[in-house]
XYZ file of C-alpha atoms in Angstrom:
309
model
C 20.458 -5.274 -4.540
C 18.439 -3.936 -7.417
C 16.342 -0.898 -6.729
C 12.765 0.033 -7.280
C 11.045 -3.252 -7.678
C 7.418 -2.573 -8.606
C 4.602 -3.565 -6.175
C 0.931 -3.799 -7.010
C -1.537 -4.460 -4.257
C -4.700 -6.314 -5.287
C -7.407 -5.448 -2.795
C -11.193 -6.255 -2.841
C -13.771 -8.058 -0.901
C -14.184 -11.865 -0.748
C -15.077 -13.304 -4.110
C -14.730 -10.102 -6.098
C -12.242 -11.582 -8.534
C -8.764 -10.810 -7.262
C -7.385 -14.219 -7.988
C -8.762 -14.128 -11.490
C -7.203 -10.716 -11.994
C -3.924 -12.025 -10.734
C -3.893 -14.980 -13.142
C -4.675 -12.782 -16.039
C -1.897 -10.380 -15.224
C 0.651 -13.113 -14.757
C -0.110 -14.419 -18.215
C 0.546 -11.060 -19.749
C 3.649 -10.460 -17.653
C 5.000 -13.783 -18.849
C 4.426 -12.707 -22.358
C 6.396 -9.509 -21.684
C 9.310 -11.580 -20.188
C 9.136 -9.778 -16.885
C 10.194 -11.699 -13.795
C 7.288 -11.859 -11.368
C 6.807 -12.762 -7.784
C 3.633 -13.145 -5.765
C 2.817 -12.704 -2.143
C -0.635 -14.313 -1.433
C -2.544 -14.069 1.821
C -5.237 -16.672 2.948
C -7.108 -16.493 6.205
C -7.121 -20.301 6.529
C -4.521 -22.967 6.941
C -4.575 -24.032 3.270
C -4.122 -21.852 0.209
C -6.985 -22.216 -2.191
C -5.821 -19.844 -4.917
C -2.157 -20.484 -5.256
C -2.832 -23.604 -7.356
C -4.197 -21.541 -10.280
C -1.064 -19.553 -10.697
C 1.260 -22.265 -11.955
C 4.848 -23.173 -11.323
C 6.700 -20.432 -13.214
C 6.158 -17.697 -10.621
C 7.858 -17.440 -7.178
C 5.160 -17.417 -4.578
C 5.245 -16.724 -0.879
C 2.069 -17.533 1.059
C 0.831 -16.033 4.205
C -1.621 -18.358 5.858
C -3.838 -18.342 9.065
C -4.041 -14.563 9.408
C -4.586 -11.247 7.790
C -1.788 -9.398 6.073
C -2.947 -6.099 7.601
C -2.915 -7.131 11.247
C -1.480 -10.464 12.633
C 0.886 -11.021 9.777
C 2.441 -7.522 9.336
C 5.993 -8.677 10.432
C 5.737 -11.713 8.221
C 5.003 -9.433 5.207
C 8.307 -7.688 5.777
C 10.217 -10.979 5.977
C 8.686 -12.395 2.888
C 9.125 -9.240 0.805
C 12.729 -9.178 1.816
C 13.155 -12.867 0.804
C 11.481 -12.306 -2.553
C 13.528 -9.150 -3.130
C 16.891 -10.634 -2.237
C 16.575 -14.125 -3.521
C 14.363 -13.682 -6.711
C 15.255 -10.279 -7.787
C 11.908 -9.788 -9.514
C 10.863 -6.910 -11.741
C 7.406 -6.776 -10.071
C 5.636 -8.191 -7.010
C 1.969 -8.611 -6.856
C 0.389 -8.902 -3.484
C -3.028 -10.523 -3.280
C -4.566 -9.726 0.047
C -7.254 -11.521 1.832
C -10.736 -10.114 1.042
C -11.196 -8.597 4.578
C -7.902 -6.627 4.419
C -7.894 -2.815 4.554
C -5.918 -1.068 1.789
C -4.187 1.362 4.183
C -3.046 -1.388 6.412
C -1.749 -3.446 3.440
C 0.229 -0.446 2.254
C 1.541 0.070 5.767
C 2.645 -3.610 5.900
C 4.611 -3.142 2.711
C 6.397 -0.076 3.758
C 8.892 -1.597 6.177
C 11.745 0.850 6.717
C 14.093 -1.968 5.623
C 12.481 -2.664 2.302
C 10.908 0.661 1.426
C 13.944 2.335 -0.081
C 14.142 -0.563 -2.652
C 10.457 -0.858 -3.834
C 7.943 1.335 -5.472
C 4.324 0.602 -4.555
C 2.901 1.579 -8.006
C -0.827 1.279 -7.228
C -3.586 -0.194 -5.149
C -5.891 -2.021 -7.559
C -9.389 -2.548 -5.913
C -11.692 -5.117 -7.444
C -15.414 -4.602 -6.791
C -18.080 -7.299 -7.334
C -20.698 -5.048 -9.050
C -23.608 -7.116 -7.950
C -22.421 -7.393 -4.299
C -21.931 -3.627 -4.303
C -25.586 -3.094 -5.078
C -26.541 -5.570 -2.278
C -23.953 -4.439 0.275
C -26.582 -3.189 2.697
C -27.380 -6.750 3.443
C -23.915 -6.939 5.186
C -23.207 -5.753 8.605
C -22.019 -2.152 9.113
C -18.424 -3.077 9.547
C -18.204 -5.017 6.440
C -20.076 -2.261 4.474
C -17.516 0.270 5.764
C -14.705 -2.091 4.663
C -15.956 -2.459 1.133
C -16.378 1.269 0.777
C -12.923 1.849 2.160
C -11.465 -0.642 -0.354
C -12.931 1.596 -3.034
C -11.990 4.943 -1.303
C -8.329 4.084 -1.105
C -7.978 2.470 -4.445
C -5.959 4.014 -7.297
C -7.614 1.849 -9.925
C -11.022 0.310 -9.444
C -12.203 -2.647 -11.477
C -16.013 -2.828 -11.500
C -16.027 -6.629 -12.062
C -18.809 -9.066 -12.914
C -20.466 -6.075 -14.870
C -22.233 -8.615 -17.038
C -24.325 -9.600 -14.024
C -26.005 -6.255 -13.765
C -28.052 -4.138 -16.172
C -26.868 -0.954 -18.026
C -28.999 1.164 -15.624
C -27.317 -0.582 -12.627
C -23.847 -0.079 -14.117
C -24.444 3.550 -14.431
C -25.657 3.700 -10.762
C -22.699 1.700 -9.561
C -20.310 3.975 -11.310
C -21.974 7.048 -9.972
C -21.743 5.758 -6.379
C -18.114 4.657 -6.782
C -17.162 8.124 -8.222
C -18.788 9.893 -5.286
C -16.528 7.885 -2.901
C -13.330 8.217 -4.973
C -13.097 10.687 -7.859
C -9.410 10.193 -8.308
C -9.251 6.551 -9.234
C -9.514 5.280 -12.738
C -12.495 2.880 -13.256
C -12.894 0.009 -15.622
C -15.935 -2.261 -16.079
C -14.757 -5.813 -16.474
C -15.941 -9.324 -16.752
C -13.699 -12.136 -15.375
C -11.389 -9.289 -14.242
C -10.166 -9.015 -17.825
C -8.201 -5.759 -18.314
C -5.014 -5.007 -20.306
C -1.954 -4.801 -18.090
C -1.141 -1.459 -19.803
C -4.205 0.029 -18.177
C -2.882 -0.879 -14.661
C 0.748 0.111 -15.122
C 0.121 3.841 -14.374
C 1.894 4.934 -11.161
C -0.361 6.249 -8.443
C 1.815 9.438 -8.214
C 1.140 10.203 -11.905
C -2.646 9.935 -11.830
C -4.387 13.187 -12.525
C -2.690 16.423 -13.535
C -0.925 18.767 -11.170
C -3.708 21.240 -11.244
C -6.391 19.059 -9.713
C -4.259 16.625 -7.802
C -4.229 18.914 -4.692
C -8.002 19.077 -4.674
C -8.341 15.351 -4.990
C -5.844 14.656 -2.361
C -7.498 17.019 0.077
C -10.952 15.706 -0.356
C -10.486 12.122 -1.092
C -7.533 11.047 1.111
C -5.118 9.799 -1.606
C -2.795 7.577 0.622
C 0.859 8.281 -0.085
C 4.149 7.025 1.363
C 7.663 8.410 1.401
C 11.080 7.356 2.599
C 13.891 9.458 4.121
C 17.345 8.136 4.847
C 19.311 9.770 7.683
C 23.021 10.256 7.353
C 23.674 11.881 10.731
C 22.669 11.382 14.346
C 19.898 13.558 15.554
C 19.016 15.447 18.643
C 16.411 13.303 20.483
C 14.593 16.411 21.833
C 14.361 18.035 18.342
C 13.181 14.813 16.733
C 10.360 14.349 19.334
C 9.278 17.889 18.906
C 9.023 17.314 15.163
C 7.047 14.111 15.713
C 4.634 15.745 18.036
C 4.036 18.590 15.562
C 3.035 16.414 12.689
C -0.318 17.112 11.039
C -3.245 14.724 11.512
C -3.001 13.782 7.813
C 0.106 11.756 8.664
C -1.140 8.420 9.943
C 2.035 6.416 10.380
C 5.773 7.062 10.834
C 8.167 4.122 11.330
C 11.754 3.514 10.963
C 15.254 3.536 12.668
C 17.002 6.587 14.039
C 20.201 7.206 15.946
C 20.376 9.986 18.561
C 23.495 11.817 19.736
C 22.376 11.214 23.290
C 22.381 7.409 22.910
C 24.361 5.282 20.516
C 21.616 2.634 20.163
C 19.537 2.528 17.061
C 16.052 3.611 18.160
C 12.933 2.080 16.631
C 10.410 4.760 15.764
C 6.666 3.975 15.915
C 4.123 6.707 15.377
C 0.358 6.014 14.752
C -2.351 8.654 14.596
C -0.615 11.147 16.804
C 0.969 8.823 19.298
C 4.753 8.445 19.086
C 6.865 5.608 20.600
C 10.655 5.316 20.659
C 12.815 2.569 22.039
C 16.484 1.634 21.767
C 17.451 -1.729 20.379
C 20.795 -3.457 19.718
C 20.326 -3.756 16.004
C 22.029 -2.491 12.963
C 19.291 -1.580 10.581
C 19.644 1.208 8.002
C 18.531 4.539 9.439
C 15.432 5.025 7.218
C 12.156 6.687 8.056
C 8.882 5.864 6.358
C 5.903 8.268 6.483
C 2.325 7.285 5.350
C -0.477 9.708 5.064
C -2.893 11.580 2.863
C -1.667 14.361 0.653
C 1.953 14.343 1.903
C 3.834 17.517 1.129
C 7.053 15.505 0.326
C 9.062 18.493 -0.454
C 8.272 20.147 2.861
C 8.848 16.994 4.864
C 12.177 16.331 3.169
C 13.269 19.869 4.088
C 12.143 19.396 7.752
C 14.021 16.138 8.140
C 17.068 17.588 6.438
C 16.991 20.480 8.866
C 16.786 18.098 11.806
C 20.068 16.584 10.701
C 21.652 20.099 10.174
C 20.445 21.428 13.505
C 21.571 18.424 15.381
C 25.202 18.901 14.409
C-alpha cells in the first residue's frame, strides 16, 4: 500500500458552497494530473451533488445518514476501499451540511487507515449572508455553524458579493474572534486557488505562537502510535485514566500480556472501554484532541511497552 494519502475535509452548513468548491478543486487537480477520489455524504436516499463532479473521479457515496454519527463505520470501509483499490494521491471528503468537524475527523481516523493517510486540513465554507442572519436559526444550529468555523483550518467566507464592504469587515471580525488560527479567504462561487488550500494544518502559524493558538482556540489534532509489543493491561488502563481533558478520543487495537486476544480500545471524553475480539487488526492507537503534546505522548506509549516487558 502507498502511504500518506492526503485527505481534505470540506465542512460547512447547508448551501454554503461546498459542492461548488469541490468541483473547482477537482478541475485544478485534474490539470495537475493528480489522482483524486471523493467521499460524498448526503442525508437523503439520492445524491444530488455527485452528478456535477463528472466521470473521471472515483466517488464513494454515503447516503441516508450523517458521516459523523450513523455512518462512521461506513466511512472506514469506504476510505479503505478507496485507498486500496484506487491508490489516489488525494481524497476529498464532502460532509453533509449538518456534520460537526470534530466528528468528521474522528470518523476519518480509524486505527486501520490512520497510519496510511494524512488529514491535511479542514476547509470550512461559510455563507457570508447566512452568517449575518444565523440568529434566525435555532440555538443548536447556531452552535453548529460556529463550531464549523471554530474547528476549521481554512475558512472560506463565500458569497461575499452578496454583502456590503462594511458587512464583510464585520463578518471577518466575528470569524476571527472565534478562530484566530485559521486562514481566511473571501470568495464568490467558492473560487480559490488550490495552492492556497494545500497548506498542512500542522504547518499553520509559526512555532512561537502556535502554542497560544492551540491553548485558546482548540486546534484539533490527531496522532497515531503503532505498538510492537504486548502491554500490561493494568499499566495501560492507568495511563488511559490519567489522560488530560484535552484528549477527546482514543481508539485502536492493543494486545495484553494477560490475554492473547486483540483488545478494541474506545475512549471518549474520559470514559475508557476495552473489550477482547477474535480479530487480527494492526495494533495501532489513534488519539484525537486539542493541542496534543505528541512528543510527550509518544514517550509515554513507548514507556508502556518497555515497562510491560
